[in-house]
PDB file of C-alpha atoms in Angstrom:
ATOM      1  CA  ALA U   9     -57.892 -63.846-101.957  1.00 60.00           C
ATOM      2  CA  GLN U  10     -60.313 -63.841-104.861  1.00 69.00           C
ATOM      3  CA  LYS U  11     -62.104 -67.118-105.263  1.00 91.00           C
ATOM      4  CA  ILE U  12     -63.017 -66.457-108.897  1.00 96.00           C
ATOM      5  CA  THR U  13     -60.918 -64.263-111.133  1.00 96.00           C
ATOM      6  CA  GLN U  14     -61.948 -63.018-114.534  1.00 97.00           C
ATOM      7  CA  THR U  15     -59.077 -60.949-115.825  1.00 95.00           C
ATOM      8  CA  GLN U  16     -60.759 -59.613-118.953  1.00 95.00           C
ATOM      9  CA  PRO U  17     -63.146 -56.769-118.143  1.00 94.00           C
ATOM     10  CA  GLY U  18     -64.019 -56.496-121.835  1.00 95.00           C
ATOM     11  CA  MET U  19     -63.533 -58.541-124.980  1.00 95.00           C
ATOM     12  CA  PHE U  20     -64.621 -58.139-128.533  1.00 95.00           C
ATOM     13  CA  VAL U  21     -64.879 -60.657-131.347  1.00 96.00           C
ATOM     14  CA  GLN U  22     -65.919 -60.647-134.971  1.00 97.00           C
ATOM     15  CA  GLU U  23     -69.163 -62.357-135.801  1.00 97.00           C
ATOM     16  CA  LYS U  24     -68.671 -66.058-136.668  1.00 97.00           C
ATOM     17  CA  GLU U  25     -65.297 -66.178-134.947  1.00 97.00           C
ATOM     18  CA  ALA U  26     -64.565 -68.123-131.749  1.00 97.00           C
ATOM     19  CA  VAL U  27     -63.742 -66.387-128.477  1.00 97.00           C
ATOM     20  CA  THR U  28     -62.342 -67.578-125.152  1.00 98.00           C
ATOM     21  CA  LEU U  29     -63.331 -65.946-121.875  1.00 98.00           C
ATOM     22  CA  ASP U  30     -60.908 -66.631-119.057  1.00 98.00           C
ATOM     23  CA  CYS U  31     -61.734 -67.780-115.553  1.00 98.00           C
ATOM     24  CA  THR U  32     -59.418 -68.967-112.813  1.00 97.00           C
ATOM     25  CA  TYR U  33     -60.545 -70.152-109.418  1.00 96.00           C
ATOM     26  CA  ASP U  34     -59.132 -70.834-106.011  1.00 94.00           C
ATOM     27  CA  THR U  35     -60.348 -73.554-103.699  1.00 90.00           C
ATOM     28  CA  SER U  36     -58.909 -76.228-101.432  1.00 88.00           C
ATOM     29  CA  ASP U  37     -62.095 -78.287-101.575  1.00 86.00           C
ATOM     30  CA  PRO U  38     -61.664 -81.394-103.763  1.00 87.00           C
ATOM     31  CA  SER U  39     -65.332 -81.280-104.734  1.00 87.00           C
ATOM     32  CA  TYR U  40     -66.583 -78.199-106.518  1.00 90.00           C
ATOM     33  CA  GLY U  41     -68.539 -77.070-109.531  1.00 92.00           C
ATOM     34  CA  LEU U  42     -67.919 -74.367-112.058  1.00 95.00           C
ATOM     35  CA  PHE U  43     -70.635 -72.509-113.913  1.00 96.00           C
ATOM     36  CA  TRP U  44     -70.926 -69.883-116.590  1.00 98.00           C
ATOM     37  CA  TYR U  45     -73.840 -67.480-116.783  1.00 97.00           C
ATOM     38  CA  LYS U  46     -74.744 -64.920-119.434  1.00 97.00           C
ATOM     39  CA  GLN U  47     -76.292 -61.587-118.494  1.00 94.00           C
ATOM     40  CA  PRO U  48     -77.680 -59.622-121.449  1.00 94.00           C
ATOM     41  CA  SER U  49     -78.322 -55.904-121.158  1.00 92.00           C
ATOM     42  CA  SER U  50     -81.888 -56.695-120.091  1.00 89.00           C
ATOM     43  CA  GLY U  51     -80.436 -57.998-116.831  1.00 88.00           C
ATOM     44  CA  GLU U  52     -81.517 -61.611-116.499  1.00 89.00           C
ATOM     45  CA  MET U  53     -79.021 -64.359-115.615  1.00 92.00           C
ATOM     46  CA  ILE U  54     -78.973 -67.249-118.074  1.00 94.00           C
ATOM     47  CA  PHE U  55     -77.233 -70.503-117.175  1.00 94.00           C
ATOM     48  CA  LEU U  56     -74.904 -71.660-119.949  1.00 97.00           C
ATOM     49  CA  ILE U  57     -72.715 -74.543-118.874  1.00 97.00           C
ATOM     50  CA  TYR U  58     -71.526 -76.540-115.870  1.00 95.00           C
ATOM     51  CA  GLN U  59     -68.362 -78.494-115.064  1.00 95.00           C
ATOM     52  CA  GLY U  60     -67.969 -80.687-112.017  1.00 92.00           C
ATOM     53  CA  SER U  61     -64.526 -81.090-110.476  1.00 92.00           C
ATOM     54  CA  TYR U  62     -64.634 -84.852-110.960  1.00 91.00           C
ATOM     55  CA  ASP U  63     -65.897 -84.752-114.526  1.00 91.00           C
ATOM     56  CA  GLN U  64     -63.427 -86.456-116.814  1.00 88.00           C
ATOM     57  CA  GLN U  65     -64.413 -84.634-119.954  1.00 94.00           C
ATOM     58  CA  ASN U  66     -64.803 -80.954-120.722  1.00 95.00           C
ATOM     59  CA  ALA U  67     -68.419 -79.848-120.733  1.00 96.00           C
ATOM     60  CA  THR U  68     -70.061 -78.803-123.984  1.00 97.00           C
ATOM     61  CA  GLU U  69     -73.466 -77.263-124.676  1.00 96.00           C
ATOM     62  CA  GLY U  70     -74.089 -76.379-128.282  1.00 97.00           C
ATOM     63  CA  ARG U  71     -71.731 -73.534-129.212  1.00 97.00           C
ATOM     64  CA  TYR U  72     -70.423 -73.323-125.644  1.00 98.00           C
ATOM     65  CA  SER U  73     -67.594 -75.433-124.322  1.00 97.00           C
ATOM     66  CA  LEU U  74     -65.626 -75.255-121.132  1.00 97.00           C
ATOM     67  CA  ASN U  75     -61.859 -75.660-121.290  1.00 96.00           C
ATOM     68  CA  PHE U  76     -61.295 -77.169-117.846  1.00 96.00           C
ATOM     69  CA  GLN U  77     -57.674 -77.365-116.727  1.00 96.00           C
ATOM     70  CA  LYS U  78     -57.777 -78.638-113.189  1.00 94.00           C
ATOM     71  CA  ALA U  79     -54.076 -78.388-112.414  1.00 94.00           C
ATOM     72  CA  ARG U  80     -54.087 -74.750-113.519  1.00 95.00           C
ATOM     73  CA  LYS U  81     -57.406 -74.106-111.782  1.00 95.00           C
ATOM     74  CA  SER U  82     -58.861 -72.583-114.884  1.00 97.00           C
ATOM     75  CA  ALA U  83     -62.282 -72.987-116.476  1.00 97.00           C
ATOM     76  CA  ASN U  84     -62.347 -70.912-119.614  1.00 98.00           C
ATOM     77  CA  LEU U  85     -65.513 -70.548-121.659  1.00 98.00           C
ATOM     78  CA  VAL U  86     -65.183 -70.984-125.391  1.00 98.00           C
ATOM     79  CA  ILE U  87     -67.929 -69.643-127.618  1.00 98.00           C
ATOM     80  CA  SER U  88     -67.685 -70.883-131.177  1.00 97.00           C
ATOM     81  CA  ALA U  89     -69.190 -69.154-134.225  1.00 96.00           C
ATOM     82  CA  SER U  90     -70.069 -65.964-132.318  1.00 97.00           C
ATOM     83  CA  GLN U  91     -73.396 -64.331-133.028  1.00 97.00           C
ATOM     84  CA  LEU U  92     -74.508 -60.753-132.464  1.00 97.00           C
ATOM     85  CA  GLY U  93     -76.853 -62.031-129.764  1.00 96.00           C
ATOM     86  CA  ASP U  94     -73.860 -63.272-127.782  1.00 98.00           C
ATOM     87  CA  SER U  95     -73.037 -59.680-126.829  1.00 98.00           C
ATOM     88  CA  ALA U  96     -73.523 -59.658-123.062  1.00 97.00           C
ATOM     89  CA  MET U  97     -71.811 -59.851-119.704  1.00 96.00           C
ATOM     90  CA  TYR U  98     -70.470 -63.310-118.867  1.00 97.00           C
ATOM     91  CA  PHE U  99     -69.954 -64.477-115.306  1.00 97.00           C
ATOM     92  CA  CYS U 100     -67.928 -67.418-114.100  1.00 97.00           C
ATOM     93  CA  ALA U 101     -69.109 -68.868-110.788  1.00 96.00           C
ATOM     94  CA  MET U 102     -68.043 -71.626-108.415  1.00 94.00           C
ATOM     95  CA  ARG U 103     -69.800 -73.827-105.925  1.00 91.00           C
ATOM     96  CA  GLU U 104     -67.614 -75.422-103.247  1.00 80.00           C
ATOM     97  CA  GLY U 105     -68.485 -78.708-101.628  1.00 67.00           C
ATOM     98  CA  ASN U 106     -71.194 -80.979-102.921  1.00 57.00           C
ATOM     99  CA  SER U 107     -74.220 -80.807-100.690  1.00 52.00           C
ATOM    100  CA  GLY U 108     -76.168 -79.069 -98.001  1.00 51.00           C
ATOM    101  CA  GLY U 109     -75.073 -75.616 -97.017  1.00 50.00           C
ATOM    102  CA  TYR U 110     -72.141 -75.622 -99.411  1.00 53.00           C
ATOM    103  CA  ASN U 111     -74.335 -74.672-102.281  1.00 81.00           C
ATOM    104  CA  LYS U 112     -73.890 -70.937-102.723  1.00 89.00           C
ATOM    105  CA  LEU U 113     -72.384 -69.600-105.900  1.00 93.00           C
ATOM    106  CA  ILE U 114     -69.373 -67.332-105.771  1.00 94.00           C
ATOM    107  CA  PHE U 115     -69.184 -65.106-108.830  1.00 96.00           C
ATOM    108  CA  GLY U 116     -66.352 -63.444-110.665  1.00 96.00           C
ATOM    109  CA  ALA U 117     -66.445 -59.817-111.722  1.00 95.00           C
ATOM    110  CA  GLY U 118     -67.557 -60.698-115.225  1.00 96.00           C
ATOM    111  CA  THR U 119     -66.359 -60.120-118.766  1.00 97.00           C
ATOM    112  CA  ARG U 120     -68.301 -57.928-121.154  1.00 97.00           C
ATOM    113  CA  LEU U 121     -68.284 -59.448-124.624  1.00 98.00           C
ATOM    114  CA  ALA U 122     -69.060 -57.391-127.708  1.00 98.00           C
ATOM    115  CA  VAL U 123     -69.641 -59.190-130.997  1.00 97.00           C
ATOM    116  CA  HIS U 124     -68.969 -57.028-134.021  1.00 95.00           C
ATOM    117  CA  PRO U 125     -70.589 -57.646-137.433  1.00 93.00           C
TER     118      PRO U 125
ATOM    119  CA  GLU P  13     -89.477 -74.846-120.041  1.00 72.00           C
ATOM    120  CA  PRO P  14     -90.255 -74.040-116.387  1.00 72.00           C
ATOM    121  CA  GLU P  15     -88.715 -70.874-115.037  1.00 91.00           C
ATOM    122  CA  VAL P  16     -88.223 -68.885-111.866  1.00 95.00           C
ATOM    123  CA  THR P  17     -90.608 -65.934-111.696  1.00 95.00           C
ATOM    124  CA  GLN P  18     -89.904 -62.739-109.769  1.00 96.00           C
ATOM    125  CA  THR P  19     -92.220 -59.860-109.002  1.00 95.00           C
ATOM    126  CA  PRO P  20     -92.165 -56.950-109.242  1.00 96.00           C
ATOM    127  CA  SER P  21     -89.615 -56.334-111.974  1.00 95.00           C
ATOM    128  CA  HIS P  22     -88.907 -52.883-110.539  1.00 96.00           C
ATOM    129  CA  GLN P  23     -89.625 -51.568-107.046  1.00 96.00           C
ATOM    130  CA  VAL P  24     -89.118 -47.976-105.954  1.00 97.00           C
ATOM    131  CA  THR P  25     -89.258 -47.386-102.192  1.00 95.00           C
ATOM    132  CA  GLN P  26     -88.534 -44.584 -99.777  1.00 96.00           C
ATOM    133  CA  MET P  27     -85.594 -45.079 -97.455  1.00 96.00           C
ATOM    134  CA  GLY P  28     -86.687 -46.586 -94.154  1.00 96.00           C
ATOM    135  CA  GLN P  29     -89.665 -48.399 -95.636  1.00 97.00           C
ATOM    136  CA  GLU P  30     -90.115 -52.136 -95.680  1.00 97.00           C
ATOM    137  CA  VAL P  31     -90.071 -53.973 -98.986  1.00 97.00           C
ATOM    138  CA  ILE P  32     -90.977 -57.540 -99.916  1.00 97.00           C
ATOM    139  CA  LEU P  33     -89.559 -59.119-103.029  1.00 97.00           C
ATOM    140  CA  ARG P  34     -91.408 -62.140-104.321  1.00 97.00           C
ATOM    141  CA  CYS P  35     -90.254 -65.234-106.135  1.00 97.00           C
ATOM    142  CA  VAL P  36     -91.914 -68.364-107.436  1.00 96.00           C
ATOM    143  CA  PRO P  37     -89.197 -71.003-107.852  1.00 95.00           C
ATOM    144  CA  ILE P  38     -89.483 -73.892-110.281  1.00 94.00           C
ATOM    145  CA  SER P  39     -92.117 -76.186-108.854  1.00 91.00           C
ATOM    146  CA  ASN P  40     -90.094 -79.341-108.168  1.00 89.00           C
ATOM    147  CA  HIS P  41     -87.042 -77.508-106.891  1.00 92.00           C
ATOM    148  CA  LEU P  42     -86.029 -77.858-103.265  1.00 91.00           C
ATOM    149  CA  TYR P  43     -83.253 -75.330-102.742  1.00 92.00           C
ATOM    150  CA  PHE P  44     -83.852 -71.588-102.968  1.00 94.00           C
ATOM    151  CA  TYR P  45     -81.500 -68.635-102.980  1.00 96.00           C
ATOM    152  CA  TRP P  46     -81.341 -64.880-103.027  1.00 97.00           C
ATOM    153  CA  TYR P  47     -78.479 -62.963-104.602  1.00 97.00           C
ATOM    154  CA  ARG P  48     -77.988 -59.289-105.204  1.00 97.00           C
ATOM    155  CA  GLN P  49     -76.061 -57.300-107.770  1.00 95.00           C
ATOM    156  CA  ILE P  50     -75.259 -53.680-107.099  1.00 95.00           C
ATOM    157  CA  LEU P  51     -75.106 -51.766-110.379  1.00 91.00           C
ATOM    158  CA  GLY P  52     -71.883 -52.510-112.217  1.00 86.00           C
ATOM    159  CA  GLN P  53     -70.657 -54.997-109.638  1.00 88.00           C
ATOM    160  CA  LYS P  54     -70.503 -58.756-109.257  1.00 90.00           C
ATOM    161  CA  VAL P  55     -73.372 -60.928-108.131  1.00 94.00           C
ATOM    162  CA  GLU P  56     -73.258 -61.586-104.371  1.00 96.00           C
ATOM    163  CA  PHE P  57     -74.815 -64.416-102.419  1.00 95.00           C
ATOM    164  CA  LEU P  58     -77.279 -63.432 -99.703  1.00 97.00           C
ATOM    165  CA  VAL P  59     -78.992 -66.551 -98.398  1.00 95.00           C
ATOM    166  CA  SER P  60     -79.870 -70.144 -99.171  1.00 93.00           C
ATOM    167  CA  PHE P  61     -82.998 -71.908 -97.953  1.00 93.00           C
ATOM    168  CA  TYR P  62     -83.853 -75.581 -97.747  1.00 90.00           C
ATOM    169  CA  ASN P  63     -86.448 -77.603 -95.900  1.00 88.00           C
ATOM    170  CA  ASN P  64     -88.098 -74.472 -94.571  1.00 90.00           C
ATOM    171  CA  GLU P  65     -85.038 -73.016 -92.969  1.00 91.00           C
ATOM    172  CA  ILE P  66     -81.995 -70.961 -93.817  1.00 93.00           C
ATOM    173  CA  SER P  67     -79.071 -73.238 -94.647  1.00 90.00           C
ATOM    174  CA  GLU P  68     -76.486 -70.529 -95.156  1.00 90.00           C
ATOM    175  CA  LYS P  69     -76.333 -66.740 -95.157  1.00 92.00           C
ATOM    176  CA  SER P  70     -73.688 -64.196 -96.002  1.00 93.00           C
ATOM    177  CA  GLU P  71     -72.512 -61.312 -93.853  1.00 93.00           C
ATOM    178  CA  ILE P  72     -74.631 -59.039 -96.022  1.00 94.00           C
ATOM    179  CA  PHE P  73     -77.752 -60.822 -94.775  1.00 96.00           C
ATOM    180  CA  ASP P  74     -78.048 -59.019 -91.448  1.00 93.00           C
ATOM    181  CA  ASP P  75     -81.027 -58.499 -89.146  1.00 94.00           C
ATOM    182  CA  GLN P  76     -82.828 -56.247 -91.585  1.00 96.00           C
ATOM    183  CA  PHE P  77     -83.233 -59.143 -94.011  1.00 97.00           C
ATOM    184  CA  SER P  78     -85.516 -62.130 -93.673  1.00 97.00           C
ATOM    185  CA  VAL P  79     -86.794 -64.861 -95.962  1.00 96.00           C
ATOM    186  CA  GLU P  80     -89.959 -66.862 -95.886  1.00 94.00           C
ATOM    187  CA  ARG P  81     -91.716 -69.584 -97.802  1.00 92.00           C
ATOM    188  CA  PRO P  82     -95.283 -68.739 -96.808  1.00 86.00           C
ATOM    189  CA  ASP P  83     -96.883 -71.445 -98.942  1.00 87.00           C
ATOM    190  CA  GLY P  84     -95.900 -74.205-101.332  1.00 78.00           C
ATOM    191  CA  SER P  85     -94.952 -71.922-104.177  1.00 87.00           C
ATOM    192  CA  ASN P  86     -93.719 -68.506-103.029  1.00 93.00           C
ATOM    193  CA  PHE P  87     -90.330 -67.552-101.617  1.00 96.00           C
ATOM    194  CA  THR P  88     -89.971 -64.010-100.342  1.00 97.00           C
ATOM    195  CA  LEU P  89     -87.176 -61.679 -99.296  1.00 97.00           C
ATOM    196  CA  LYS P  90     -88.114 -58.945 -96.848  1.00 97.00           C
ATOM    197  CA  ILE P  91     -85.955 -55.923 -96.158  1.00 97.00           C
ATOM    198  CA  ARG P  92     -87.254 -54.289 -92.987  1.00 95.00           C
ATOM    199  CA  SER P  93     -85.900 -50.758 -93.033  1.00 94.00           C
ATOM    200  CA  THR P  94     -84.372 -50.031 -96.388  1.00 96.00           C
ATOM    201  CA  LYS P  95     -81.199 -48.019 -96.825  1.00 95.00           C
ATOM    202  CA  LEU P  96     -79.845 -46.260 -99.874  1.00 96.00           C
ATOM    203  CA  GLU P  97     -77.167 -48.924-100.234  1.00 95.00           C
ATOM    204  CA  ASP P  98     -79.833 -51.603-100.597  1.00 97.00           C
ATOM    205  CA  SER P  99     -80.439 -50.335-104.126  1.00 97.00           C
ATOM    206  CA  ALA P 100     -79.536 -53.250-106.366  1.00 97.00           C
ATOM    207  CA  MET P 101     -80.877 -55.985-108.589  1.00 96.00           C
ATOM    208  CA  TYR P 102     -82.092 -58.880-106.480  1.00 98.00           C
ATOM    209  CA  PHE P 103     -82.120 -62.334-108.024  1.00 97.00           C
ATOM    210  CA  CYS P 104     -83.964 -65.377-106.815  1.00 97.00           C
ATOM    211  CA  ALA P 105     -82.637 -68.770-107.871  1.00 96.00           C
ATOM    212  CA  SER P 106     -83.525 -72.398-107.315  1.00 94.00           C
ATOM    213  CA  ASN P 107     -82.298 -75.904-107.988  1.00 91.00           C
ATOM    214  CA  ARG P 108     -83.581 -79.380-107.334  1.00 90.00           C
ATOM    215  CA  GLU P 109     -80.416 -80.917-105.979  1.00 86.00           C
ATOM    216  CA  ALA P 110     -77.538 -79.377-104.115  1.00 78.00           C
ATOM    217  CA  GLY P 111     -74.668 -78.633-106.459  1.00 78.00           C
ATOM    218  CA  GLN P 112     -76.744 -78.661-109.634  1.00 85.00           C
ATOM    219  CA  PRO P 113     -77.015 -75.516-111.772  1.00 90.00           C
ATOM    220  CA  GLN P 114     -79.122 -72.821-110.196  1.00 92.00           C
ATOM    221  CA  HIS P 115     -81.826 -71.313-112.349  1.00 94.00           C
ATOM    222  CA  PHE P 116     -82.255 -67.594-111.904  1.00 95.00           C
ATOM    223  CA  GLY P 117     -85.289 -65.379-112.208  1.00 95.00           C
ATOM    224  CA  ASP P 118     -85.167 -62.183-114.225  1.00 94.00           C
ATOM    225  CA  GLY P 119     -84.525 -60.160-111.080  1.00 95.00           C
ATOM    226  CA  THR P 120     -86.181 -57.304-109.227  1.00 97.00           C
ATOM    227  CA  ARG P 121     -84.518 -53.931-109.563  1.00 96.00           C
ATOM    228  CA  LEU P 122     -84.866 -52.219-106.187  1.00 97.00           C
ATOM    229  CA  SER P 123     -84.379 -48.467-106.086  1.00 97.00           C
ATOM    230  CA  ILE P 124     -84.263 -46.753-102.696  1.00 96.00           C
ATOM    231  CA  LEU P 125     -84.893 -43.002-102.710  1.00 95.00           C
TER     232      LEU P 125
END
């Protein structure tokens, strides 16, 4: 079974609008972390936002927020006020466990976001 | 802001040759990782390294792969006898504490001919 599922291969949004990128995950570990990374066409991986499984509040970082619904096992990324520079591939990733060897990231297939002027 | 540095940015190698990909993690980080991304596919975990030893490796990380931290700053990935299917982008990442966000380098694009 897929550990991380991103069901939207591609999304587009008008500049200045908000967009939600979906991510669902599957784990039986009570302790885990969820991450979103941005990969522009130049190829680098840029960390955006993190949510721990025990965090009480949804994470926010500037225009990025994470809509964490634990019971549904979803961790959707919301980008507010989209900018042309937000056009990129977005990956959701999960870390299971909380220490030692359980530190690898498992990535989803990604969603390609296009921001239109 | 400190960053993970990878060299070279692009490596072209003949099949069967050995290749070494180099990384300088963020200086106060303790955990180091290699991932790869075949063109158009998802990012896949290869290996994690802590306290001078491998802490976890994936099934991709077979005997042709090895990692080393030869000094206090560098972290290398060696592929002994490259195959065509090793062509991919290879990312190095690091973090200070287990579970914290991993910071990625810009990647090395490896092309095997």
